[in-house]
């Protein structure tokens, strides 16, 4: 995936600048990768025996696997948006459902499914998907999503389904 500039639109689809949306998460992933590489280097130098080196290497593998999973989530999520833009709603829904089935604890998967329904003109179904995404965000707790993404979904729920109560807005960084 091409490197996103700080002032470019955020690839998550929020419409905000990258620096005001997901930059912190991406930088945290890059820091984790650098720490993994440093830990591997140090483990090779340390005479702590195979137990210490094995533990460090195992943690590095976990971080790398998480990073690869995030890349795959981002790729599938981006494909859904491209398919929506091309008017390929059936394909977009299939990709969103694949994303949701492979990453059931990823709010972005549910949000993309909601975006497909919204693009089709099914606002009530989209609002339900957005509600599911917000509930998952709330279950995961802070640090697993950005406040602006949650706020964007709550605002969409209010816009698409004004007759039913929406989740509390909580923090809106805008």
Coordinates of N, CA and C in Angstrom, one line a residue:
X1 N 0.8 -1.2 0.0 CA 0.0 0.0 0.0 C 0.9 1.2 0.0
X2 N 0.6 2.2 -0.8 CA 1.4 3.4 -0.9 C 1.3 4.2 0.4
X3 N 2.4 4.9 0.7 CA 2.5 5.7 1.9 C 1.6 6.9 1.7
X4 N 0.8 7.2 2.8 CA -0.1 8.3 2.8 C 0.5 9.5 3.4
X5 N 0.4 10.6 2.8 CA 0.9 11.9 3.3 C 0.0 12.4 4.5
X6 N 0.6 13.2 5.4 CA -0.1 13.7 6.5 C -1.4 14.4 6.1
X7 N -1.3 15.2 5.0 CA -2.4 16.0 4.6 C -3.3 15.4 3.6
X8 N -3.0 14.1 3.2 CA -3.8 13.4 2.3 C -5.1 13.0 3.0
X9 N -6.2 12.7 2.2 CA -7.4 12.1 2.8 C -7.1 10.8 3.5
X10 N -7.7 10.5 4.6 CA -7.4 9.3 5.4 C -7.9 8.1 4.6
X11 N -7.1 7.0 4.5 CA -7.6 5.8 3.7 C -8.8 5.1 4.4
X12 N -9.1 5.5 5.6 CA -10.2 4.8 6.3 C -11.6 5.3 5.7
X13 N -11.5 6.3 4.9 CA -12.8 6.8 4.3 C -13.5 7.8 5.1
X14 N -12.9 8.4 6.1 CA -13.6 9.3 7.0 C -13.8 10.7 6.3
X15 N -13.0 11.0 5.3 CA -13.0 12.3 4.6 C -12.2 13.3 5.3
X16 N -11.5 12.9 6.4 CA -10.6 13.8 7.1 C -9.2 13.6 6.7
X17 N -8.4 14.6 7.0 CA -7.0 14.4 6.7 C -6.4 13.3 7.5
X18 N -5.4 12.6 6.9 CA -4.8 11.5 7.6 C -4.3 11.8 9.0
X19 N -3.6 13.0 9.1 CA -3.0 13.4 10.4 C -4.1 13.6 11.4
X20 N -5.3 13.9 11.1 CA -6.4 14.1 12.0 C -7.2 12.9 12.3
X21 N -6.8 11.8 11.7 CA -7.7 10.6 11.8 C -6.8 9.4 12.3
X22 N -6.2 8.7 11.4 CA -5.6 7.4 11.7 C -4.1 7.4 11.8
X23 N -3.5 8.6 11.7 CA -2.0 8.7 11.7 C -1.4 8.1 12.9
X24 N -2.0 8.3 14.1 CA -1.5 7.8 15.3 C -1.4 6.3 15.3
X25 N -2.5 5.7 14.8 CA -2.5 4.2 14.8 C -1.4 3.7 13.9
X26 N -1.2 4.3 12.7 CA -0.2 3.8 11.8 C 1.2 4.0 12.3
X27 N 1.4 5.2 13.0 CA 2.7 5.4 13.6 C 3.0 4.4 14.7
X28 N 1.9 4.0 15.5 CA 2.1 3.0 16.5 C 2.5 1.6 15.9
X29 N 1.9 1.3 14.8 CA 2.2 0.0 14.1 C 3.7 0.1 13.7
X30 N 4.1 1.2 13.1 CA 5.5 1.3 12.7 C 6.5 1.3 13.9
X31 N 6.1 1.9 15.0 CA 6.9 1.8 16.2 C 7.0 0.3 16.7
X32 N 5.9 -0.4 16.6 CA 5.9 -1.8 17.0 C 6.8 -2.6 16.1
X33 N 6.8 -2.3 14.9 CA 7.7 -3.1 13.9 C 9.2 -2.7 14.2
X34 N 9.5 -1.5 14.5 CA 10.8 -1.1 14.8 C 11.3 -1.8 16.1
X35 N 10.4 -1.8 17.1 CA 10.7 -2.5 18.4 C 11.0 -4.0 18.1
X36 N 10.1 -4.6 17.3 CA 10.3 -6.0 17.0 C 11.7 -6.3 16.4
X37 N 12.1 -5.4 15.4 CA 13.4 -5.6 14.8 C 14.5 -5.4 15.8
X38 N 14.4 -4.4 16.6 CA 15.4 -4.1 17.7 C 15.5 -5.2 18.7
X39 N 14.3 -5.8 19.1 CA 14.3 -6.9 20.0 C 15.0 -8.1 19.4
X40 N 14.8 -8.4 18.1 CA 15.4 -9.5 17.4 C 16.9 -9.3 17.4
X41 N 17.4 -8.0 17.1 CA 18.8 -7.7 17.1 C 19.4 -7.9 18.4
X42 N 18.8 -7.4 19.5 CA 19.3 -7.6 20.8 C 19.3 -9.1 21.3
X43 N 18.3 -9.8 20.9 CA 18.2 -11.2 21.2 C 19.4 -12.0 20.6
X44 N 19.8 -11.6 19.4 CA 20.9 -12.2 18.8 C 22.2 -11.9 19.5
X45 N 22.3 -10.7 20.2 CA 23.5 -10.3 20.9 C 23.5 -10.8 22.3
X46 N 22.4 -11.0 22.9 CA 22.3 -11.4 24.3 C 22.6 -12.8 24.5
X47 N 23.4 -13.1 25.5 CA 23.7 -14.5 25.9 C 22.7 -15.0 26.9
X48 N 21.4 -14.7 26.7 CA 20.4 -15.1 27.7 C 19.9 -16.5 27.5
X49 N 20.4 -17.2 26.5 CA 20.0 -18.6 26.3 C 18.8 -18.6 25.4
X50 N 18.4 -19.8 24.9 CA 17.4 -19.9 23.9 C 16.0 -19.5 24.5
X51 N 15.8 -19.5 25.8 CA 14.4 -19.2 26.3 C 14.1 -17.7 26.1
X52 N 15.1 -16.8 26.4 CA 14.9 -15.4 26.2 C 14.7 -15.1 24.7
X53 N 15.6 -15.6 23.9 CA 15.6 -15.3 22.5 C 14.4 -15.9 21.9
X54 N 13.9 -17.0 22.3 CA 12.7 -17.6 21.7 C 11.5 -16.8 22.1
X55 N 11.4 -16.3 23.3 CA 10.3 -15.4 23.7 C 10.3 -14.1 22.9
X56 N 11.4 -13.5 22.7 CA 11.5 -12.3 22.0 C 11.1 -12.5 20.5
X57 N 11.6 -13.6 20.0 CA 11.3 -13.9 18.6 C 9.8 -14.2 18.4
X58 N 9.2 -14.9 19.4 CA 7.8 -15.3 19.3 C 6.9 -14.0 19.4
X59 N 7.3 -13.0 20.2 CA 6.6 -11.8 20.3 C 6.7 -11.0 19.0
X60 N 7.9 -11.0 18.4 CA 8.1 -10.3 17.2 C 7.3 -10.9 16.1
X61 N 7.1 -12.2 16.1 CA 6.3 -12.9 15.1 C 4.8 -12.5 15.3
X62 N 4.4 -12.4 16.5 CA 3.0 -11.9 16.8 C 2.7 -10.5 16.3
X63 N 3.7 -9.6 16.5 CA 3.6 -8.2 16.1 C 3.5 -8.2 14.5
X64 N 4.4 -9.0 13.9 CA 4.4 -9.0 12.4 C 3.1 -9.6 11.9
X65 N 2.6 -10.6 12.5 CA 1.3 -11.2 12.1 C 0.2 -10.2 12.2
X66 N 0.1 -9.5 13.3 CA -0.9 -8.4 13.5 C -0.8 -7.3 12.5
X67 N 0.4 -7.0 12.1 CA 0.7 -6.0 11.1 C 0.2 -6.4 9.8
X68 N 0.4 -7.7 9.4 CA 0.0 -8.2 8.2 C -1.5 -8.3 8.1
X69 N -2.2 -8.7 9.3 CA -3.6 -8.7 9.3 C -4.2 -7.3 9.1
X70 N -3.6 -6.3 9.7 CA -4.1 -4.9 9.5 C -4.0 -4.5 8.0
X71 N -2.9 -4.9 7.4 CA -2.7 -4.6 6.0 C -3.8 -5.3 5.1
X72 N -4.1 -6.5 5.5 CA -5.2 -7.2 4.8 C -6.5 -6.6 5.0
X73 N -6.8 -6.2 6.2 CA -8.1 -5.5 6.5 C -8.2 -4.2 5.7
X74 N -7.1 -3.4 5.7 CA -7.1 -2.2 5.0 C -7.3 -2.4 3.5
X75 N -6.7 -3.4 3.0 CA -6.8 -3.7 1.5 C -8.2 -4.1 1.2
X76 N -8.9 -5.0 2.0 CA -10.2 -5.4 1.7 C -11.2 -4.2 1.9
X77 N -11.0 -3.4 2.9 CA -11.8 -2.2 3.2 C -11.7 -1.2 2.0
X78 N -10.5 -1.0 1.5 CA -10.3 -0.1 0.4 C -11.0 -0.7 -0.9
X79 N -11.0 -2.0 -1.1 CA -11.6 -2.6 -2.2 C -13.1 -2.4 -2.1
X80 N -13.7 -2.5 -0.9 CA -15.2 -2.3 -0.8 C -15.5 -0.8 -1.3
X81 N -14.7 0.1 -0.8 CA -15.0 1.5 -1.2 C -14.8 1.7 -2.8
X82 N -13.8 1.1 -3.4 CA -13.7 1.2 -4.8 C -14.9 0.5 -5.5
X83 N -15.3 -0.6 -5.0 CA -16.5 -1.2 -5.7 C -17.7 -0.4 -5.5
X84 N -17.9 0.3 -4.4 CA -19.1 1.2 -4.2 C -19.0 2.3 -5.2
X85 N -17.8 2.9 -5.3 CA -17.6 4.0 -6.2 C -17.9 3.6 -7.6
X86 N -17.6 2.4 -8.0 CA -17.8 1.9 -9.3 C -19.3 1.4 -9.5
X87 N -20.1 1.5 -8.5 CA -21.5 1.0 -8.6 C -21.7 -0.5 -8.5
X88 N -20.6 -1.2 -8.1 CA -20.7 -2.7 -8.0 C -21.1 -3.1 -6.6
X89 N -22.4 -2.8 -6.3 CA -22.8 -3.0 -5.0 C -22.9 -4.5 -4.5
X90 N -23.2 -5.4 -5.4 CA -23.2 -6.8 -5.1 C -21.8 -7.3 -4.7
X91 N -20.8 -6.9 -5.5 CA -19.4 -7.2 -5.3 C -18.9 -6.6 -4.0
X92 N -19.3 -5.3 -3.8 CA -18.9 -4.6 -2.6 C -19.5 -5.3 -1.3
X93 N -20.7 -5.7 -1.4 CA -21.3 -6.4 -0.3 C -20.6 -7.8 0.0
X94 N -20.3 -8.5 -1.1 CA -19.6 -9.8 -0.9 C -18.2 -9.5 -0.3
X95 N -17.5 -8.5 -0.7 CA -16.2 -8.2 -0.1 C -16.3 -7.8 1.3
X96 N -17.3 -7.0 1.6 CA -17.6 -6.5 3.0 C -17.9 -7.7 3.9
X97 N -18.7 -8.6 3.4 CA -19.0 -9.8 4.2 C -17.8 -10.8 4.3
X98 N -16.9 -10.8 3.3 CA -15.7 -11.6 3.5 C -14.8 -10.9 4.6
X99 N -14.7 -9.6 4.6 CA -14.0 -8.9 5.6 C -14.5 -9.2 7.0
X100 N -15.9 -9.1 7.1 CA -16.5 -9.4 8.4 C -16.3 -10.8 8.8
X101 N -16.4 -11.8 7.9 CA -16.2 -13.2 8.3 C -14.8 -13.5 8.7
X102 N -13.8 -12.9 8.0 CA -12.4 -13.2 8.3 C -11.9 -12.4 9.5
X103 N -12.5 -11.2 9.8 CA -12.1 -10.4 10.9 C -13.4 -9.9 11.7
X104 N -14.0 -10.9 12.4 CA -15.3 -10.6 13.1 C -15.2 -9.5 14.2
X105 N -14.0 -9.3 14.7 CA -13.8 -8.3 15.8 C -13.3 -6.9 15.2
X106 N -13.5 -6.7 13.9 CA -13.1 -5.5 13.3 C -14.2 -4.6 12.9
X107 N -14.4 -3.5 13.7 CA -15.6 -2.6 13.4 C -15.6 -2.0 12.0
X108 N -14.4 -1.9 11.4 CA -14.3 -1.4 10.0 C -15.1 -2.3 9.0
X109 N -15.1 -3.6 9.3 CA -15.8 -4.5 8.4 C -17.3 -4.3 8.4
X110 N -17.8 -4.0 9.6 CA -19.2 -3.8 9.7 C -19.6 -2.4 9.1
X111 N -18.7 -1.5 9.4 CA -18.9 -0.1 8.8 C -19.0 -0.2 7.3
X112 N -18.1 -0.9 6.7 CA -18.1 -1.0 5.2 C -19.4 -1.7 4.7
X113 N -19.9 -2.7 5.4 CA -21.2 -3.3 5.1 C -22.3 -2.2 5.1
X114 N -22.3 -1.4 6.2 CA -23.2 -0.3 6.3 C -23.1 0.7 5.1
X115 N -21.9 0.9 4.7 CA -21.7 1.9 3.6 C -22.3 1.3 2.3
X116 N -22.2 0.0 2.1 CA -22.8 -0.6 0.9 C -24.3 -0.4 0.9
X117 N -24.9 -0.7 2.1 CA -26.4 -0.5 2.2 C -26.8 1.0 2.0
X118 N -25.9 1.9 2.5 CA -26.2 3.3 2.4 C -26.1 3.7 0.9
X119 N -25.1 3.2 0.2 CA -25.0 3.5 -1.2 C -26.2 3.0 -2.0
X120 N -26.7 1.9 -1.6 CA -27.9 1.3 -2.3 C -29.2 2.0 -1.9
X121 N -29.1 2.9 -1.0 CA -30.3 3.7 -0.6 C -31.1 3.0 0.5
X122 N -30.5 2.0 1.2 CA -31.2 1.4 2.3 C -30.7 2.0 3.6
X123 N -31.1 3.2 3.9 CA -30.6 3.9 5.1 C -30.9 3.2 6.4
X124 N -32.1 2.5 6.5 CA -32.4 1.9 7.8 C -31.5 0.7 8.0
X125 N -31.2 -0.1 7.0 CA -30.3 -1.2 7.1 C -28.8 -0.7 7.4
X126 N -28.4 0.4 6.7 CA -27.1 1.0 7.0 C -27.0 1.4 8.4
X127 N -28.0 2.1 8.9 CA -28.0 2.5 10.3 C -27.8 1.4 11.3
X128 N -28.5 0.2 11.0 CA -28.3 -0.9 11.9 C -26.9 -1.5 11.8
X129 N -26.3 -1.5 10.7 CA -24.9 -1.9 10.6 C -24.0 -1.0 11.4
X130 N -24.2 0.3 11.2 CA -23.4 1.3 11.9 C -23.6 1.2 13.5
X131 N -24.9 0.8 13.9 CA -25.1 0.6 15.3 C -24.3 -0.6 15.8
X132 N -24.2 -1.7 14.9 CA -23.4 -2.9 15.3 C -22.0 -2.5 15.4
X133 N -21.5 -1.7 14.5 CA -20.0 -1.3 14.5 C -19.8 -0.4 15.8
X134 N -20.6 0.5 16.2 CA -20.4 1.3 17.4 C -20.5 0.4 18.6
X135 N -21.4 -0.6 18.6 CA -21.5 -1.5 19.8 C -20.2 -2.3 19.9
X136 N -19.6 -2.8 18.8 CA -18.4 -3.5 18.8 C -17.2 -2.6 19.3
X137 N -17.2 -1.4 18.8 CA -16.2 -0.4 19.3 C -16.3 -0.2 20.8
X138 N -17.5 -0.1 21.3 CA -17.7 0.1 22.7 C -17.2 -1.2 23.5
X139 N -17.5 -2.4 23.0 CA -17.1 -3.6 23.6 C -15.5 -3.7 23.6
X140 N -14.9 -3.3 22.5 CA -13.4 -3.4 22.5 C -12.8 -2.4 23.4
X141 N -13.4 -1.3 23.6 CA -12.8 -0.3 24.5 C -11.8 0.7 23.8
X142 N -11.4 1.7 24.5 CA -10.5 2.7 24.0 C -9.2 2.0 23.5
X143 N -8.6 2.6 22.5 CA -7.4 2.2 21.9 C -7.5 1.2 20.8
X144 N -8.8 0.8 20.5 CA -9.0 -0.2 19.4 C -9.7 0.5 18.2
X145 N -9.9 1.8 18.3 CA -10.5 2.5 17.3 C -10.3 4.0 17.6
X146 N -10.5 4.9 16.6 CA -10.3 6.3 16.9 C -11.6 6.9 17.2
X147 N -11.6 7.9 18.0 CA -12.8 8.6 18.4 C -13.6 9.2 17.3
X148 N -12.8 9.7 16.3 CA -13.5 10.4 15.1 C -14.3 9.3 14.3
X149 N -13.8 8.1 14.2 CA -14.5 7.1 13.5 C -15.8 6.7 14.2
X150 N -15.8 6.6 15.5 CA -17.0 6.3 16.2 C -18.0 7.4 16.1
X151 N -17.5 8.7 16.3 CA -18.3 9.8 16.1 C -19.0 9.9 14.8
X152 N -18.2 9.6 13.7 CA -18.7 9.6 12.4 C -19.9 8.7 12.2
X153 N -19.8 7.5 12.8 CA -20.8 6.5 12.7 C -22.1 6.9 13.5
X154 N -21.9 7.5 14.7 CA -23.0 8.0 15.5 C -23.8 9.1 14.7
X155 N -23.0 10.0 14.1 CA -23.7 11.0 13.3 C -24.4 10.4 12.1
X156 N -23.9 9.4 11.5 CA -24.5 8.7 10.3 C -25.8 8.1 10.8
X157 N -25.8 7.5 12.0 CA -27.0 6.8 12.5 C -28.1 7.9 12.8
X158 N -27.7 9.0 13.3 CA -28.6 10.1 13.6 C -29.2 10.6 12.3
X159 N -28.4 10.7 11.3 CA -28.9 11.2 10.0 C -29.8 10.2 9.3
X160 N -29.4 8.9 9.3 CA -30.2 7.9 8.6 C -31.4 7.4 9.3
X161 N -31.4 7.5 10.6 CA -32.5 6.9 11.4 C -32.8 7.9 12.6
X162 N -33.3 9.1 12.2 CA -33.6 10.1 13.2 C -34.7 9.8 14.2
X163 N -35.5 8.8 13.9 CA -36.7 8.5 14.8 C -36.3 7.6 15.9
X164 N -35.2 6.9 15.8 CA -34.7 6.0 16.9 C -33.5 6.6 17.6
X165 N -33.4 6.3 18.9 CA -32.3 6.8 19.6 C -31.0 6.3 19.1
X166 N -30.0 7.2 19.1 CA -28.6 6.8 18.6 C -27.7 6.6 19.8
X167 N -26.6 5.9 19.7 CA -25.7 5.8 20.8 C -25.2 7.2 21.2
X168 N -24.7 7.3 22.4 CA -24.1 8.6 22.8 C -22.9 8.9 22.0
X169 N -22.7 10.2 21.7 CA -21.6 10.7 20.9 C -20.3 10.5 21.6
X170 N -20.2 10.6 22.9 CA -19.0 10.6 23.7 C -18.1 11.7 23.2
X171 N -16.8 11.3 22.8 CA -15.9 12.4 22.4 C -15.9 12.5 20.9
X172 N -16.1 13.8 20.4 CA -16.0 14.1 19.0 C -14.8 15.0 18.8
X173 N -13.7 14.5 18.3 CA -12.5 15.3 18.2 C -12.6 16.5 17.2
X174 N -13.7 16.5 16.4 CA -13.8 17.6 15.4 C -14.3 18.9 16.0

